[in-house]
């Protein structure tokens, strides 16, 4: 049985396969952990080969939250499938979500809503856009990684998310990477591994 499970959640227009190089690296670095990278459930509006967790066509600050809420069931079904397949149904305190962009939005929503009391979330280039009805497990650790030169998701979103989640009792670390845009970098990936190791390999903190 694996010591823990990491689920990678891709950005809009991408696929789970986009994480293949990262999974190969982490599989070597963290050999006792199981890894999964599902495709988002919906076809991307702008490209038939891409996938999305929710539609960004016509998305605004006013309607983004309702789209996230509408996407929860399909997201939960996808996550449940990964967790069941890996044998972690009763071991959520040994599961970490790693999201990028829209994948981060859904990962953060999963924990602040209280639906998924996992050990932790490492969210790259995301935002907290969930409705303000929060019921999180305060044992879930959060790492926000964001480039200060991100043209897609302004770095201020990381600061806002950190402030809100800290206020509702969660333990949050916010790492701002200088001169980094909307992308994964070696330094960010290394930081995520450092965050995950004590959660899954040295005892869990999740309640």
XYZ file of C-alpha atoms in Angstrom:
207
model
C 0.000 0.000 0.000
C 1.320 3.403 -0.947
C 2.143 5.865 1.813
C 0.032 8.564 0.247
C -1.702 9.784 -2.886
C -1.028 12.936 -4.905
C -3.689 14.011 -7.410
C -2.632 16.534 -10.060
C -5.371 18.828 -11.391
C -4.594 20.500 -14.710
C -5.478 23.941 -16.005
C -8.200 24.873 -18.469
C -7.673 23.618 -22.005
C -5.109 21.041 -20.921
C -5.252 17.346 -20.006
C -4.035 15.121 -17.229
C -1.324 13.870 -19.591
C 0.298 17.310 -19.425
C 1.619 16.269 -16.014
C 3.399 13.189 -17.412
C 6.941 14.666 -17.166
C 6.276 15.934 -13.648
C 4.795 12.603 -12.586
C 7.855 10.783 -13.910
C 10.084 13.090 -11.867
C 7.988 12.811 -8.714
C 7.637 9.059 -9.146
C 11.411 8.838 -8.897
C 11.713 11.395 -6.086
C 8.747 10.087 -4.055
C 8.593 6.376 -4.920
C 6.345 5.369 -2.019
C 3.533 7.686 -3.097
C 0.780 6.947 -5.604
C 0.201 9.558 -8.318
C -2.863 10.357 -10.413
C -3.624 13.008 -13.034
C -7.219 12.771 -14.273
C -8.695 14.650 -17.192
C -11.256 17.294 -16.269
C -14.786 16.062 -17.048
C -15.756 18.636 -19.655
C -14.549 19.336 -23.196
C -12.787 22.687 -23.495
C -14.977 25.281 -25.212
C -12.190 26.498 -27.486
C -10.433 23.257 -28.482
C -11.877 19.732 -28.763
C -8.720 18.041 -27.465
C -8.590 20.117 -24.295
C -10.536 19.635 -21.079
C -11.970 22.012 -18.485
C -13.353 21.824 -14.967
C -15.845 24.571 -15.803
C -16.480 26.776 -18.805
C -14.583 30.040 -19.124
C -16.659 31.160 -22.110
C -18.197 34.463 -21.047
C -16.928 34.033 -17.493
C -17.008 37.132 -15.297
C -16.337 37.998 -11.677
C -20.101 37.881 -11.179
C -20.744 34.402 -12.622
C -17.507 32.527 -11.862
C -18.690 31.388 -8.427
C -21.908 29.839 -9.714
C -19.950 27.975 -12.377
C -17.667 26.516 -9.722
C -20.650 25.393 -7.666
C -22.257 23.838 -10.754
C -19.012 21.966 -11.495
C -18.664 20.463 -8.019
C -20.471 17.192 -8.662
C -18.445 16.338 -11.758
C -15.243 17.351 -9.960
C -16.134 15.245 -6.927
C -16.920 12.247 -9.130
C -13.528 12.583 -10.826
C -11.707 12.898 -7.516
C -13.628 10.012 -5.984
C -12.699 7.788 -8.910
C -8.982 8.546 -8.440
C -9.156 8.006 -4.688
C -11.118 4.762 -4.925
C -8.853 3.344 -7.629
C -5.804 4.039 -5.460
C -7.450 2.605 -2.334
C -7.621 5.813 -0.311
C -11.381 6.030 0.323
C -10.852 6.007 4.090
C -7.448 7.685 4.022
C -8.136 11.264 2.961
C -5.580 12.420 5.512
C -3.000 10.811 3.206
C -4.131 12.609 0.050
C -2.733 15.852 -1.362
C -4.158 17.826 -4.288
C -1.757 19.671 -6.588
C -3.530 22.104 -8.872
C -2.540 24.510 -11.601
C -4.689 27.521 -12.554
C -8.280 26.255 -12.938
C -7.221 23.029 -11.238
C -6.118 25.138 -8.270
C -9.461 26.924 -8.185
C -11.279 23.605 -7.914
C -8.821 22.199 -5.368
C -9.212 25.211 -3.090
C -12.983 25.029 -3.465
C -12.897 21.356 -2.511
C -11.261 22.095 0.838
C -12.825 25.418 1.868
C -16.282 23.970 1.252
C -15.463 21.095 3.606
C -16.179 18.434 0.978
C -12.644 17.041 0.882
C -10.695 17.147 4.177
C -7.425 16.072 2.579
C -3.951 16.475 4.083
C -3.054 19.427 1.914
C -3.350 21.416 -1.277
C -0.495 22.856 -3.301
C -2.109 25.437 -5.572
C -0.117 26.965 -8.415
C -1.311 30.166 -10.091
C -4.844 29.937 -8.755
C -7.482 31.932 -6.941
C -10.104 31.377 -4.279
C -13.396 31.963 -6.059
C -15.730 29.842 -3.937
C -18.939 31.174 -2.409
C -18.366 32.449 1.145
C -19.977 29.524 2.935
C -16.826 27.979 4.342
C -16.604 24.825 6.448
C -13.042 23.550 6.011
C -11.062 21.036 7.973
C -8.599 23.330 9.687
C -6.081 20.481 9.588
C -5.743 20.749 5.817
C -2.503 22.564 5.006
C -2.416 24.998 2.080
C 0.515 26.082 -0.067
C -0.096 28.874 -2.569
C 2.601 29.278 -5.227
C 2.247 32.235 -7.553
C 4.484 34.167 -9.925
C 4.579 37.922 -9.430
C 4.619 38.405 -13.222
C 1.537 36.249 -13.915
C -0.469 37.947 -16.704
C -3.386 35.485 -16.500
C -4.040 35.191 -12.782
C -2.841 38.323 -10.979
C -0.554 37.659 -8.032
C -2.956 39.597 -5.802
C -5.260 36.565 -5.999
C -2.743 34.586 -3.945
C -2.650 37.249 -1.247
C -6.441 37.458 -1.120
C -6.794 33.678 -0.903
C -4.181 33.468 1.844
C -5.910 36.147 3.898
C -9.356 34.556 3.615
C -8.210 31.032 4.392
C -6.110 32.184 7.317
C -9.109 34.080 8.674
C -11.260 30.927 8.599
C -8.653 29.031 10.599
C -6.580 27.271 7.959
C -2.785 27.060 7.940
C -1.577 28.759 4.766
C 1.840 29.387 3.268
C 2.054 31.806 0.356
C 5.168 31.657 -1.813
C 5.516 34.429 -4.376
C 8.068 33.674 -7.089
C 9.845 36.702 -8.593
C 9.749 37.239 -12.355
C 7.573 34.154 -12.928
C 4.507 34.136 -15.156
C 1.590 31.718 -15.457
C 3.608 28.530 -15.431
C 5.209 25.801 -13.365
C 8.874 26.340 -12.577
C 11.599 24.188 -11.091
C 11.666 26.295 -7.948
C 7.907 26.075 -7.519
C 7.885 22.323 -8.077
C 10.689 21.869 -5.550
C 8.772 23.967 -3.033
C 5.658 21.818 -3.554
C 7.646 18.646 -2.911
C 9.073 20.138 0.282
C 5.521 20.928 1.370
C 4.206 17.450 0.603
C 6.966 15.325 2.118
C 6.122 15.968 5.801
C 2.404 15.650 5.111
C 2.556 12.226 3.510
C 5.911 10.762 4.522
C 6.377 11.951 8.098
C 2.882 11.732 9.555
C -0.302 13.529 8.601
C -1.659 16.769 9.977
C -5.190 16.554 8.585
C -8.101 16.160 10.937
